[in-house]
PDB file of C-alpha atoms in Angstrom:
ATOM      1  CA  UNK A   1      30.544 -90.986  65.126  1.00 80.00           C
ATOM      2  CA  UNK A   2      30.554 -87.926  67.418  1.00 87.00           C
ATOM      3  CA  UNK A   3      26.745 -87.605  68.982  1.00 88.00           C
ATOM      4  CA  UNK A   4      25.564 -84.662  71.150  1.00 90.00           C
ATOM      5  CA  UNK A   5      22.903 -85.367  74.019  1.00 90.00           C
ATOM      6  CA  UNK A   6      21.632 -83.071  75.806  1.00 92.00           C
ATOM      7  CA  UNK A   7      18.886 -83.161  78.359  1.00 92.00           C
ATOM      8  CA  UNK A   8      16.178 -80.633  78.685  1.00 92.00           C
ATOM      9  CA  UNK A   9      13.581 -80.219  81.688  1.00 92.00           C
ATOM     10  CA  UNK A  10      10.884 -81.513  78.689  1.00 90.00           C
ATOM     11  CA  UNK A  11      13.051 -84.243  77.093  1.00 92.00           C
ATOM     12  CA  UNK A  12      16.374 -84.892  75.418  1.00 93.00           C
ATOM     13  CA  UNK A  13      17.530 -83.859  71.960  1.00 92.00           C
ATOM     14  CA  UNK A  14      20.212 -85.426  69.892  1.00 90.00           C
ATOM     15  CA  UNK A  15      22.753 -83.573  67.695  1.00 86.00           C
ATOM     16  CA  UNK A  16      20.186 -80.757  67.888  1.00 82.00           C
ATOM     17  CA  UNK A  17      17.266 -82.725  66.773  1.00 87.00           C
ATOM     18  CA  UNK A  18      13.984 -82.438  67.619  1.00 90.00           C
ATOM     19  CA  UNK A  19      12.623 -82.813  71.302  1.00 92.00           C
ATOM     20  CA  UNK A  20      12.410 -86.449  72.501  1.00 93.00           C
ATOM     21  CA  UNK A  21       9.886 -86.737  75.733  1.00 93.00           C
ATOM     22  CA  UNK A  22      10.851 -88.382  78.566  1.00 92.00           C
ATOM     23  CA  UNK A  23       8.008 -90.319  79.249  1.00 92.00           C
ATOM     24  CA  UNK A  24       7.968 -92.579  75.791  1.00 93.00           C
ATOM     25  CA  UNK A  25       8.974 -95.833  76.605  1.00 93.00           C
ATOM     26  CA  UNK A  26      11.253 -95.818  73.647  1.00 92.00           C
ATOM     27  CA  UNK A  27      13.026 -93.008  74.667  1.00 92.00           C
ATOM     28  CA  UNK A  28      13.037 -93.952  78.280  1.00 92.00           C
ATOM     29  CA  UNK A  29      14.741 -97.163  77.205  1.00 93.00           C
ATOM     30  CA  UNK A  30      17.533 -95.220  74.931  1.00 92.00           C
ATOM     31  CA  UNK A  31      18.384 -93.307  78.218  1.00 92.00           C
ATOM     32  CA  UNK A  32      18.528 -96.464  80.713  1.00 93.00           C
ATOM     33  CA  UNK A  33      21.151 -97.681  78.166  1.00 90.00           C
ATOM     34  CA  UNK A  34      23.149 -94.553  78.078  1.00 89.00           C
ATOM     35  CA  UNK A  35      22.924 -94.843  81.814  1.00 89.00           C
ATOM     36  CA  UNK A  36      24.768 -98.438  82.192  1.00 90.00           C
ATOM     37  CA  UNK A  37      26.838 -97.317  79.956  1.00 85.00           C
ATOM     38  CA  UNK A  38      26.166 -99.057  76.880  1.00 85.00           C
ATOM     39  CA  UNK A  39      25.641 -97.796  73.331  1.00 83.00           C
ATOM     40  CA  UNK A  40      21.581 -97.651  72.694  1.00 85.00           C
ATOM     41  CA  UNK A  41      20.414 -99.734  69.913  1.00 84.00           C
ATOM     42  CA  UNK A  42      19.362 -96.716  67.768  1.00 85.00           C
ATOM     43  CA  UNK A  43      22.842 -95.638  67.837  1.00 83.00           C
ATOM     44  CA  UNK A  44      24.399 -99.239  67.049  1.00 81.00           C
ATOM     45  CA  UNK A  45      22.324 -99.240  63.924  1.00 82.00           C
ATOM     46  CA  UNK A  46      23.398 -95.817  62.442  1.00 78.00           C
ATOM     47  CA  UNK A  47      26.915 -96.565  62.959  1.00 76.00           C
ATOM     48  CA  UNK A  48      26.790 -99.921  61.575  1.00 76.00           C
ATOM     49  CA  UNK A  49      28.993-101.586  64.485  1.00 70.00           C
ATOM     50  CA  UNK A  50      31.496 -98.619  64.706  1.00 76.00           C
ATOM     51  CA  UNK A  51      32.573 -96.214  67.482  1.00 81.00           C
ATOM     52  CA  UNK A  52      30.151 -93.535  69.169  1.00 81.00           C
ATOM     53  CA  UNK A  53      31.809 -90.687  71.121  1.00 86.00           C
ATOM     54  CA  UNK A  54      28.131 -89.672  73.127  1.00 84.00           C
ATOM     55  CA  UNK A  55      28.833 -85.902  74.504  1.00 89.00           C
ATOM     56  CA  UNK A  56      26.194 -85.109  76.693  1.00 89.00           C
ATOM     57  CA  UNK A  57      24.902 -81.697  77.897  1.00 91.00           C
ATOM     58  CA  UNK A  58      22.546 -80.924  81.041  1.00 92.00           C
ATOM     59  CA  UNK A  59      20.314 -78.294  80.505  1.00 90.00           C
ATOM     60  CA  UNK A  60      17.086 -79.444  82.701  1.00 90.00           C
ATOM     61  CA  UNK A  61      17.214 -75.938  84.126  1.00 92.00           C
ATOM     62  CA  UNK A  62      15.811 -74.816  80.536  1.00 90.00           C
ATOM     63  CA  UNK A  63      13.115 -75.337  78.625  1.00 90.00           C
ATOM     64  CA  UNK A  64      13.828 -77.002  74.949  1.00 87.00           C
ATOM     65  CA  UNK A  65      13.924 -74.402  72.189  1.00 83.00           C
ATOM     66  CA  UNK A  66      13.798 -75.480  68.566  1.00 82.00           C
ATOM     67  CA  UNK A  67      18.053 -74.759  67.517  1.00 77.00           C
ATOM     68  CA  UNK A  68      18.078 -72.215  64.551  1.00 75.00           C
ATOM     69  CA  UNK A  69      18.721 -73.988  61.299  1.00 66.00           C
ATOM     70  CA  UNK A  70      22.523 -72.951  60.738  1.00 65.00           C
ATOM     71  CA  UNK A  71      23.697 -72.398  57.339  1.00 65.00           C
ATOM     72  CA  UNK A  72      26.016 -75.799  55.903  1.00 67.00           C
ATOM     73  CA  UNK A  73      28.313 -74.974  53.303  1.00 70.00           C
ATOM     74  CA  UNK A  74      28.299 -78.135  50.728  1.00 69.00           C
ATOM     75  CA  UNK A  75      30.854 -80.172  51.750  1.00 68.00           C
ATOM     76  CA  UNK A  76      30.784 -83.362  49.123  1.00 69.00           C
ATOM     77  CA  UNK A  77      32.513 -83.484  46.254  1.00 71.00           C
ATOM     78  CA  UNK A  78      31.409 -82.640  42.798  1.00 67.00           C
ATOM     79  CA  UNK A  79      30.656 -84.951  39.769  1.00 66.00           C
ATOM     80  CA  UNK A  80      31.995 -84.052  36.232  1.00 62.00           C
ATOM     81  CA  UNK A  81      29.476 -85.051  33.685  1.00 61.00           C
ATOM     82  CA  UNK A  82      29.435 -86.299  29.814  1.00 56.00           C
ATOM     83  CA  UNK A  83      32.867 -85.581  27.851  1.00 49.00           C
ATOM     84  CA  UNK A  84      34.515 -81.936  27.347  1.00 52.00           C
ATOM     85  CA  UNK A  85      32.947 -81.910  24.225  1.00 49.00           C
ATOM     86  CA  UNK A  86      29.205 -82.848  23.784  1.00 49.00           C
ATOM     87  CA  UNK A  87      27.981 -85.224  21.231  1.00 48.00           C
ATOM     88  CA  UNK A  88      25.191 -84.205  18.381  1.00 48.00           C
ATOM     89  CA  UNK A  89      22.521 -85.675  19.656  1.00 49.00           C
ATOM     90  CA  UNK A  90      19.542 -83.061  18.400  1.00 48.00           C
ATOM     91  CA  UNK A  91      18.429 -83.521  14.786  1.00 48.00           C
ATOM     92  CA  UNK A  92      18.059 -80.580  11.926  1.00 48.00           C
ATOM     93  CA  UNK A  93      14.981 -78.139  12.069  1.00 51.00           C
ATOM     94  CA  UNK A  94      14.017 -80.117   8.990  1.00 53.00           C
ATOM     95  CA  UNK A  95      15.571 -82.413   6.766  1.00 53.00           C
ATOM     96  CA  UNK A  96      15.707 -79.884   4.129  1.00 54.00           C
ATOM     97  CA  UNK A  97      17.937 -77.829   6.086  1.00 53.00           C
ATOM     98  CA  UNK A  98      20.183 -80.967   6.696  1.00 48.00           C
ATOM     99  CA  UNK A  99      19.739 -81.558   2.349  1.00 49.00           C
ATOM    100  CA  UNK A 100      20.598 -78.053   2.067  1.00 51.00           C
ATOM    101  CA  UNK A 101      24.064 -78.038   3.493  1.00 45.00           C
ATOM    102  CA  UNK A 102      24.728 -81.156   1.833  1.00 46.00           C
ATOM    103  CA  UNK A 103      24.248 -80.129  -1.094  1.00 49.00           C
ATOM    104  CA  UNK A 104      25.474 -76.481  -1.208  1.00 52.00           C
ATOM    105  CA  UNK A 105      28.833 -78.111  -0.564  1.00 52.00           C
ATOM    106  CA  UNK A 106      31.222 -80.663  -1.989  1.00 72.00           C
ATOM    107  CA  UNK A 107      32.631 -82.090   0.975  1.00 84.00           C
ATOM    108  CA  UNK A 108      34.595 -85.226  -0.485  1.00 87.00           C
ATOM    109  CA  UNK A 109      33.771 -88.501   1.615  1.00 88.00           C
ATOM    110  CA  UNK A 110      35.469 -91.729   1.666  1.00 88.00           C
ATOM    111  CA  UNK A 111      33.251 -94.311   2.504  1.00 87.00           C
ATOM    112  CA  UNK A 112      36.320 -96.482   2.856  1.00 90.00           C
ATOM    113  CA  UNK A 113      37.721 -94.167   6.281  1.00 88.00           C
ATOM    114  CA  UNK A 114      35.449 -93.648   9.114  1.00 90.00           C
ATOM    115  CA  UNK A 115      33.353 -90.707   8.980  1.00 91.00           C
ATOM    116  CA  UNK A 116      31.581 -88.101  12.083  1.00 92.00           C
ATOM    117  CA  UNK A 117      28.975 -85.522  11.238  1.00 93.00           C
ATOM    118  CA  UNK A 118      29.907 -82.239  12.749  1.00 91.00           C
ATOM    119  CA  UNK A 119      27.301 -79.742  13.580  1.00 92.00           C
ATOM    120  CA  UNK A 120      28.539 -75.927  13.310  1.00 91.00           C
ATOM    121  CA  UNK A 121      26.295 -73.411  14.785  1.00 91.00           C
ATOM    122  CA  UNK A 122      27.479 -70.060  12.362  1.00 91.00           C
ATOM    123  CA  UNK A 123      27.909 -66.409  13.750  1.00 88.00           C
ATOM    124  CA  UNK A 124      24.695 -65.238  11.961  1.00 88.00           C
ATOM    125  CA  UNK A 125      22.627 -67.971  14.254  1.00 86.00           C
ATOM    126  CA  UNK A 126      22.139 -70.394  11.365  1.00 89.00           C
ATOM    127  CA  UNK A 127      23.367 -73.995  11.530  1.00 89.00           C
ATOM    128  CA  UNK A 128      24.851 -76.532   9.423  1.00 90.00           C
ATOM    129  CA  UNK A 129      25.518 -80.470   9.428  1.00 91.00           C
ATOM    130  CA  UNK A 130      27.747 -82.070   7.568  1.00 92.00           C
ATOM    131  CA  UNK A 131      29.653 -85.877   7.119  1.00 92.00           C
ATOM    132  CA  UNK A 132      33.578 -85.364   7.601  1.00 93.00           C
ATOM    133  CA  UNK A 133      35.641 -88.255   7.438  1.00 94.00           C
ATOM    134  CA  UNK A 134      37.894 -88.653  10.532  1.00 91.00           C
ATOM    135  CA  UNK A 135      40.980 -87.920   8.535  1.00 92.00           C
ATOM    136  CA  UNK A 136      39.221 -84.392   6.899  1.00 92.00           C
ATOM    137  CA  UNK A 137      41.682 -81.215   8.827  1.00 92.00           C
ATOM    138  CA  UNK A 138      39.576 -78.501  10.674  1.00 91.00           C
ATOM    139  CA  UNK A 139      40.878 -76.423   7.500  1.00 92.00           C
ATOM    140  CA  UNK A 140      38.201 -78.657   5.664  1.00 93.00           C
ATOM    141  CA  UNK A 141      35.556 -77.317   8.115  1.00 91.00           C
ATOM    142  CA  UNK A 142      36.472 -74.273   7.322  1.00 91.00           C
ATOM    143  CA  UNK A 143      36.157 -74.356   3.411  1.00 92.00           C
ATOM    144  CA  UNK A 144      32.891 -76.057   3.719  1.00 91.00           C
ATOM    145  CA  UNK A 145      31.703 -72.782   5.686  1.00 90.00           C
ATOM    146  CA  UNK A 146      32.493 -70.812   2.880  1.00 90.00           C
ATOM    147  CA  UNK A 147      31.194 -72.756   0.561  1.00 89.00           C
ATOM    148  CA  UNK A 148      28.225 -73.199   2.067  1.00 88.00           C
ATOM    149  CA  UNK A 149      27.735 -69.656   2.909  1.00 89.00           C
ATOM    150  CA  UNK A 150      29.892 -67.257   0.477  1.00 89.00           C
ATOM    151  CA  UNK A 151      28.930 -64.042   2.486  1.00 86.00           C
ATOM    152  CA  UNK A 152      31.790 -65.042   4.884  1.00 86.00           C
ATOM    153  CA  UNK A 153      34.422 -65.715   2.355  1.00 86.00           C
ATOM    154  CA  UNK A 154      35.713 -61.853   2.966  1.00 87.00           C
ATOM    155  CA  UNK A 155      34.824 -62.355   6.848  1.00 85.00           C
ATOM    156  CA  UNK A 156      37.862 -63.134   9.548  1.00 90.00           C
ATOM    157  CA  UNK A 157      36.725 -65.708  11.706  1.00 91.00           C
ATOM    158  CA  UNK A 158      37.607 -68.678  13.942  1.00 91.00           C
ATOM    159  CA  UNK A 159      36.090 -71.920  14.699  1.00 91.00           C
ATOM    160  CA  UNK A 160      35.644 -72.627  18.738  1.00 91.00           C
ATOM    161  CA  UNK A 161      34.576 -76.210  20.439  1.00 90.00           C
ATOM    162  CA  UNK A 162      31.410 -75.711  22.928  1.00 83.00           C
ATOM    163  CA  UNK A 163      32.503 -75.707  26.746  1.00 73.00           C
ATOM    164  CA  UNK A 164      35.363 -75.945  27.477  1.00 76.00           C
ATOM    165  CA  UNK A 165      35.407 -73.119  24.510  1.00 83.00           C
ATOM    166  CA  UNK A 166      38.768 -74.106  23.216  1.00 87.00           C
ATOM    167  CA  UNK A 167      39.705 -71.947  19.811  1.00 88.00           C
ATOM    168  CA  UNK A 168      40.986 -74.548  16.772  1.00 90.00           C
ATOM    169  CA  UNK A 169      44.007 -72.622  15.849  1.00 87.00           C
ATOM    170  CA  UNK A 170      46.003 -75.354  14.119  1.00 91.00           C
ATOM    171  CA  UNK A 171      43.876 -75.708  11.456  1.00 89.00           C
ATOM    172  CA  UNK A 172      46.234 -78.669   9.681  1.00 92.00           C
ATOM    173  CA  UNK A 173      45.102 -81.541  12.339  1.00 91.00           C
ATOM    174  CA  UNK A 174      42.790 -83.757  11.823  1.00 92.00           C
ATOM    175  CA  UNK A 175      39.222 -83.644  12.768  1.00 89.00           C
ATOM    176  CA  UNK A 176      40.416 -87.122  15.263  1.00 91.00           C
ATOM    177  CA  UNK A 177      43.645 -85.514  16.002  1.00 91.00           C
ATOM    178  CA  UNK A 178      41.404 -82.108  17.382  1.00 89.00           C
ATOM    179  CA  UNK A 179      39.117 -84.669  19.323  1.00 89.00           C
ATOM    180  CA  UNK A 180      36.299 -83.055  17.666  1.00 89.00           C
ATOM    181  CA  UNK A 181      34.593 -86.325  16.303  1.00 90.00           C
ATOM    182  CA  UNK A 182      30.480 -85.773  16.445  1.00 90.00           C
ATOM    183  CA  UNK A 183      30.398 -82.548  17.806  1.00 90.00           C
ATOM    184  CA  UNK A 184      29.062 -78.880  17.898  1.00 91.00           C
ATOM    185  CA  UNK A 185      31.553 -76.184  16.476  1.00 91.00           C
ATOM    186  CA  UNK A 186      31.037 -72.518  16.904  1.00 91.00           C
ATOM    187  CA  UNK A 187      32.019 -69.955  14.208  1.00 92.00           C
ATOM    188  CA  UNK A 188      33.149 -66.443  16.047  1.00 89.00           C
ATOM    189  CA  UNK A 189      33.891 -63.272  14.249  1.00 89.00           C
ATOM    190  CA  UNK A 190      36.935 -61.651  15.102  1.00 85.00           C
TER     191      UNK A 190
END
């Protein structure tokens, strides 16, 4: 750990810190050690038995002034969270809106395969949520949207995952084989 002291006419400041006086016995006693040469006790602790480099500076000539704050780019690193795609985890306005998908289209399920709801948030801001078995193909999705709502029968669109927005172009895989199991699909015009 590199440390900067430097010594004021007032005190002594650490790694621009704030002013420590001379005459508290504490601090007196972190500069006898620095002056036999040892490593003070304070600085043994918040290195945790490693190395100190201890730079010191002499300014007693000057008065201590209070450093300027100087900007510190973030240096850590970053954290991805939850998966690429995010998982339904809101429930319909009202169940009547969740009855009134299901039953405005025949979406075949076998109870035999394993099965994800998909949520699909449509251009004109309306939703729908619907059972799928994992082997149904994003072409499914598709015909259930016009089903469901016949006004975009004549209308070219696409079907996009949330972030990252990834368009579902090959519209023969399967709902597993798109990795779009319990999840939000967007419907874009073209």
């Amino acid at each position: 750990v590199q440390i900067l002291l430097k010594l004021w006419r007032n005190g002594f400041s650490l790694d621009d810190g704030e002013l420590r006086s001379y005459s508290d016995p504490t601090n007196a006693q972190f500069l006898e050690s620095v002056k036999r040469g040892e490593i003070p006790v304070e600085l043994q602790r918040l290195v945790h038995g490693g190395q100190v480099n201890l730079d010191m500076e002499d300014h007693q000539e000057q008065e201590y002034v209070k450093p300027r704050l100087r900007f510190k780019a973030f240096s850590g690193e970053g954290q991805k969270l939850g998966s690429l795609t995010p998982e339904i985890v809101s429930t319909p306005s009202s169940p009547e809106e969740e009855e009134k998908s299901i039953l405005n289209a025949p979406v075949l399920i076998d109870d035999s395969v394993p099965a994800t709801k998909i949520q699909i948030r449509l251009a004109d801001g309306s939703r729908l949520i619907q059972r799928f078995n994992q082997t149904h193909r994003i072409k499914h999705i598709r015909d259930f949207i016009i089903q469901s709502r016949p006004a975009f029968a004549t209308t070219d669109f696409v079907l996009v995952t949330t972030f990252p927005n990834k368009e579902l172009t090959d519209e023969s895989l399967t709902l597993q084989e798109a990795d779009i199991l319990n999840t939000v699909i967007l419907q874009q015009l073209k």
